[in-house]
Coordinates of C-alpha atoms in Angstrom, one line a residue:
Chain A
X1 CA 66.9 136.8 142.3
X2 CA 65.1 136.7 138.8
X3 CA 67.7 140.2 137.6
X4 CA 70.4 137.6 138.6
X5 CA 69.7 134.1 136.9
X6 CA 68.5 136.4 133.8
X7 CA 72.1 137.6 132.5
X8 CA 73.6 134.3 133.5
X9 CA 71.3 131.9 131.3
X10 CA 71.4 134.8 128.5
X11 CA 75.2 133.5 128.7
X12 CA 74.0 130.0 128.8
X13 CA 72.4 129.8 126.1
X14 CA 74.8 132.2 123.6
X15 CA 77.6 130.1 125.0
X16 CA 75.1 126.8 123.9
X17 CA 74.1 128.6 120.7
X18 CA 78.0 129.2 119.9
X19 CA 79.5 126.6 120.5
X20 CA 76.7 124.5 117.7
X21 CA 77.2 126.4 115.4
X22 CA 81.0 126.0 115.8
X23 CA 80.2 122.4 115.9
X24 CA 77.5 122.7 112.8
X25 CA 80.0 124.4 111.1
X26 CA 83.0 121.7 111.4
X27 CA 80.9 118.8 111.6
X28 CA 77.4 119.5 109.6
X29 CA 79.4 121.0 106.7
X30 CA 80.5 118.5 105.5
X31 CA 83.4 119.9 104.5
X32 CA 85.4 119.1 107.8
X33 CA 87.3 116.4 108.3
X34 CA 90.8 116.8 110.5
X35 CA 93.8 116.4 109.1
X36 CA 96.5 113.5 110.3
X37 CA 98.0 114.3 113.5
X38 CA 100.0 110.9 113.6
X39 CA 103.4 112.1 112.6
X40 CA 104.4 109.2 110.8
X41 CA 100.8 108.5 109.2
X42 CA 102.2 112.3 108.4
X43 CA 105.2 111.4 106.5
X44 CA 105.2 108.0 105.4
X45 CA 101.4 108.9 103.5
X46 CA 102.6 112.6 102.4
X47 CA 105.4 112.2 100.4
X48 CA 103.8 111.3 97.7
X49 CA 100.6 112.4 97.8
X50 CA 98.2 114.3 100.6
X51 CA 97.8 112.0 104.0
X52 CA 94.7 112.3 103.5
X53 CA 92.5 112.7 106.7
X54 CA 91.8 108.9 107.6
X55 CA 87.8 110.2 108.4
X56 CA 87.5 110.5 104.1
X57 CA 87.1 105.8 104.6
X58 CA 85.8 103.5 106.8
X59 CA 88.2 101.7 108.6
X60 CA 87.7 98.7 106.1
X61 CA 89.1 100.3 103.3
X62 CA 91.9 101.5 105.3
X63 CA 93.3 98.5 106.2
X64 CA 92.5 96.8 102.4
X65 CA 94.7 99.5 101.3
X66 CA 97.0 98.8 103.9
X67 CA 97.5 96.0 103.6
X68 CA 98.8 96.2 99.8
X69 CA 101.3 98.9 99.2
X70 CA 103.3 97.1 97.4
X71 CA 100.4 97.9 94.7
X72 CA 99.1 101.2 96.0
X73 CA 97.0 101.4 92.9
X74 CA 100.2 101.2 90.6
X75 CA 102.3 102.6 92.4
X76 CA 105.1 100.5 94.9
X77 CA 104.7 102.3 98.4
X78 CA 105.2 98.9 100.6
X79 CA 106.8 100.4 104.4
X80 CA 108.4 97.5 107.3
X81 CA 106.4 96.0 109.3
X82 CA 106.4 98.2 112.4
X83 CA 105.4 102.0 110.3
X84 CA 102.5 99.5 108.1
X85 CA 100.9 98.5 111.4
X86 CA 101.9 102.1 113.4
X87 CA 100.1 103.7 110.1
X88 CA 96.9 101.3 110.2
X89 CA 96.2 101.5 113.8
X90 CA 96.1 105.0 113.8
X91 CA 93.9 105.5 110.1
X92 CA 91.3 102.4 111.5
X93 CA 90.9 103.8 114.7
X94 CA 90.1 107.8 113.5
X95 CA 88.0 106.1 110.1
X96 CA 85.1 106.9 108.8
X97 CA 83.0 105.2 111.1
X98 CA 85.4 105.4 114.2
X99 CA 86.7 108.4 116.4
X100 CA 85.3 110.6 112.5
X101 CA 82.5 109.6 112.5
X102 CA 80.5 113.1 113.6
X103 CA 82.2 114.6 110.6
X104 CA 81.8 112.0 107.8
X105 CA 77.9 111.0 108.0
X106 CA 77.4 111.8 104.5
X107 CA 80.4 110.6 103.7
X108 CA 78.9 107.1 103.9
X109 CA 76.0 107.6 102.8
X110 CA 75.3 104.0 100.0
X111 CA 78.5 102.1 100.4
X112 CA 78.9 98.9 100.4
X113 CA 80.0 98.8 104.4
X114 CA 80.8 95.1 103.5
X115 CA 82.9 96.7 100.8
X116 CA 83.5 99.9 100.6
X117 CA 85.6 101.9 97.9
X118 CA 89.6 101.3 97.8
X119 CA 89.9 105.0 96.4
X120 CA 88.1 108.8 98.0
X121 CA 87.5 109.5 94.9
X122 CA 84.6 106.9 94.6
X123 CA 82.6 107.9 97.3
X124 CA 78.9 108.9 96.3
X125 CA 79.1 112.2 97.9
X126 CA 83.3 113.0 96.4
X127 CA 81.3 111.8 92.6
X128 CA 78.4 114.5 93.4
X129 CA 80.5 116.8 95.3
X130 CA 83.3 117.2 92.3
X131 CA 79.9 116.2 89.0
X132 CA 81.1 120.2 88.2
X133 CA 84.8 119.4 87.2
X134 CA 85.3 119.4 83.7
X135 CA 87.8 117.2 82.4
X136 CA 89.5 119.5 81.1
X137 CA 90.2 120.8 84.2
X138 CA 91.3 117.2 85.7
X139 CA 93.8 117.3 82.9
X140 CA 95.1 120.8 83.6
X141 CA 98.3 121.3 84.3
X142 CA 97.6 122.5 88.2
X143 CA 95.5 119.7 89.2
X144 CA 97.0 116.6 87.0
X145 CA 95.6 114.0 89.3
X146 CA 92.4 113.8 91.5
X147 CA 94.6 113.0 94.4
X148 CA 95.9 116.2 93.9
X149 CA 93.5 118.0 96.6
X150 CA 95.6 121.5 97.3
X151 CA 95.3 122.4 94.1
X152 CA 91.7 123.9 94.6
X153 CA 91.1 123.5 98.0
X154 CA 93.8 125.7 99.6
X155 CA 93.3 125.0 103.2
X156 CA 92.6 121.0 102.5
X157 CA 96.1 120.2 104.5
X158 CA 94.3 121.7 107.2
X159 CA 91.1 120.3 107.2
X160 CA 89.1 122.3 104.5
X161 CA 87.6 120.4 101.6
X162 CA 85.3 123.7 101.1
X163 CA 84.0 125.0 97.9
X164 CA 86.9 126.9 96.3
Chain B
X1 CA 153.0 125.9 125.5
X2 CA 152.8 126.9 121.8
X3 CA 153.6 123.3 120.9
X4 CA 151.1 121.8 123.7
X5 CA 148.2 124.6 121.9
X6 CA 149.1 123.3 118.0
X7 CA 149.0 120.0 118.9
X8 CA 145.5 120.5 120.9
X9 CA 144.4 121.9 117.1
X10 CA 145.8 119.1 115.3
X11 CA 143.8 116.2 117.6
X12 CA 141.2 118.4 116.9
X13 CA 142.1 118.8 113.2
X14 CA 141.8 115.0 113.0
X15 CA 138.8 115.2 115.3
X16 CA 136.5 116.6 112.8
X17 CA 138.6 114.9 110.0
X18 CA 137.4 111.8 111.1
X19 CA 133.8 113.2 112.3
X20 CA 133.5 113.8 108.2
X21 CA 134.5 110.5 106.8
X22 CA 132.1 108.9 109.1
X23 CA 128.9 110.1 108.4
X24 CA 125.9 108.7 108.0
X25 CA 126.0 109.6 103.9
X26 CA 130.2 108.1 103.9
X27 CA 129.2 105.2 105.7
X28 CA 126.3 104.1 103.5
X29 CA 128.8 104.8 100.5
X30 CA 131.3 102.3 102.0
X31 CA 128.6 100.0 102.3
X32 CA 127.5 99.9 99.0
X33 CA 130.8 100.3 97.4
X34 CA 132.2 96.8 100.3
X35 CA 128.7 95.0 98.2
X36 CA 129.3 96.5 94.5
X37 CA 132.7 94.7 95.2
X38 CA 131.4 91.2 96.5
X39 CA 129.1 90.6 93.4
X40 CA 132.8 92.0 90.9
X41 CA 136.0 91.9 92.0
X42 CA 137.2 94.8 89.3
X43 CA 135.2 96.9 90.5
X44 CA 137.2 100.7 92.0
X45 CA 134.9 102.9 92.6
X46 CA 131.6 105.0 92.2
X47 CA 131.2 107.8 89.3
X48 CA 129.2 110.3 89.6
X49 CA 129.4 110.3 85.6
X50 CA 127.3 106.9 85.4
X51 CA 125.4 108.3 88.6
X52 CA 123.9 111.1 85.7
X53 CA 123.8 108.6 83.5
X54 CA 121.3 106.5 85.6
X55 CA 119.6 109.2 86.6
X56 CA 118.4 110.2 83.0
X57 CA 118.4 107.2 81.2
X58 CA 115.2 106.3 79.7
X59 CA 113.9 102.3 80.9
X60 CA 111.2 100.0 79.7
X61 CA 111.9 97.0 82.0
X62 CA 109.9 99.2 84.6
X63 CA 106.0 101.4 85.0
X64 CA 105.3 102.8 81.3
X65 CA 104.1 106.2 83.4
X66 CA 108.1 106.5 84.7
X67 CA 110.6 104.9 82.3
X68 CA 113.4 107.2 83.9
X69 CA 114.3 108.7 87.8
X70 CA 113.8 112.2 86.1
X71 CA 110.2 111.4 85.1
X72 CA 109.0 112.6 88.7
X73 CA 112.9 113.8 90.2
X74 CA 113.6 116.3 87.1
X75 CA 116.8 116.9 84.8
X76 CA 118.1 119.1 87.0
X77 CA 119.0 117.8 90.2
X78 CA 119.6 121.0 92.4
X79 CA 115.6 121.6 91.1
X80 CA 111.7 121.0 93.0
X81 CA 110.4 117.6 91.4
X82 CA 106.8 116.7 91.7
X83 CA 105.1 113.4 91.9
X84 CA 101.9 112.0 89.8
X85 CA 99.4 113.8 92.0
X86 CA 101.7 116.9 92.3
X87 CA 103.1 117.0 95.2
X88 CA 106.8 118.9 95.1
X89 CA 109.5 116.6 96.0
X90 CA 112.5 118.3 97.2
X91 CA 115.9 118.6 94.9
X92 CA 117.9 116.0 95.2
X93 CA 121.2 117.6 95.4
X94 CA 122.7 116.9 98.3
X95 CA 123.5 120.9 97.9
X96 CA 119.8 122.4 97.7
X97 CA 118.7 120.3 99.7
X98 CA 121.4 119.0 103.0
X99 CA 119.4 116.5 105.0
X100 CA 119.4 114.3 102.5
X101 CA 120.3 110.5 101.8
X102 CA 121.9 111.3 106.3
X103 CA 119.1 108.7 106.7
X104 CA 120.0 105.0 105.6
X105 CA 116.9 103.3 106.1
X106 CA 115.0 106.3 104.3
X107 CA 117.5 106.2 101.3
X108 CA 116.6 102.3 101.2
X109 CA 113.3 102.2 100.8
X110 CA 113.6 104.5 98.6
X111 CA 115.9 102.6 96.2
X112 CA 113.2 99.5 96.9
X113 CA 110.3 101.7 95.8
X114 CA 111.4 103.3 92.9
X115 CA 114.1 101.0 91.3
X116 CA 111.5 98.7 91.0
X117 CA 109.3 101.1 89.7
X118 CA 111.6 103.0 87.1
X119 CA 113.7 99.2 86.4
X120 CA 111.0 96.8 87.2
X121 CA 114.2 95.0 89.1
X122 CA 116.0 96.0 92.5
X123 CA 119.1 98.5 92.2
X124 CA 122.6 96.9 92.2
X125 CA 124.5 98.3 95.0
X126 CA 127.3 99.8 92.0
X127 CA 124.0 101.8 90.7
X128 CA 123.4 102.9 94.0
X129 CA 126.2 104.1 94.5
X130 CA 126.9 105.9 91.2
X131 CA 123.6 107.5 91.7
X132 CA 124.5 108.6 95.5
X133 CA 127.8 110.1 94.2
X134 CA 125.7 112.4 91.5
X135 CA 123.4 113.6 94.4
X136 CA 126.5 114.7 96.8
X137 CA 128.8 115.8 93.6
X138 CA 125.1 118.5 92.5

C-alpha cells in the first residue's frame, strides 16, 4: 500500500508545486496583467493606444476616466452612452481592486484609495519600475509617449510587461 | 431561349448595379449631400480636390498638437498614419483599406472627435462629403 501511495503523493506534490510556480510566474512576478478580453473595450480603447489591462487601475480611476471621455487627457475620445456604459462595466469589474486584484497587489501599494491617479504612469510602482529610463529614451522616435507600452514591452498585448 | 438568358443577364446586371449604388458609402454620401443642400441651396456635388485641401490644410482653431488631419494620418492617404501614442493607423484611402467608411456610426464618431480636435468645431456636411470623396477617390 505504501508503495502505491508514494508515487501518487509525489505526482500530486509535483502538480501542486508546478501550479504554484505558474501562479507566481503570472501573478507573483508583478509583471503580468491579463489583457482586455472584451471586444468592444479592445476595439474602442485600442483604436488610439494599446487597450490597457483593466487590472492596471482601480475601479474608481476607471469610473472617472470613462466619465470624462470628451476630454481624455486632452483628447476627444467621446463615445455613445451605451458603449460608454458597457466599457465602464468591463473595466470596473476587472479592475485592480476587482477581478484583477491578484495581479495588482503591488501596483496598488501606496496609492490614495479615495483619490487614485487617473494615469497608470502616476502609480508609484510604475514610476519606480521605469526610473532608469532617460528622458532621451522617452522622446525617441520609436517610443514618443509613455502610453506606448509595446515599444519596449514586446509582449504587452499578451499581458506581459517584463523588463526588456 | 437566347433572349430569355440575355434578359436574365440584363436583370442580374441591373440588380448588381443597384447593389453598388446602395452601398453604405453611397448612403453616407447621399445623406451628407442632402444635408449640404439643406444648408446651401447652391450646393451641386462633392469635390475630392476640396477634400484633399481640407485634409492637408493647417488650422489654428483646434488644438495645437493637431493642426491638420495629416498630422496623424499623414499626407498620403494610401500610407499608414500614427497616433500620438505610437499606434499605427490603417491607411484612410479606400483602395488601401477597403473596409473603410462602411459603418456610418463609426464614420460619424471619428468626424465628431477629429473635427473637434483639428478645427475646434464640428465639420459641415459639405466638408465631410468632400473629405470622403477624396478618400474614396484614392
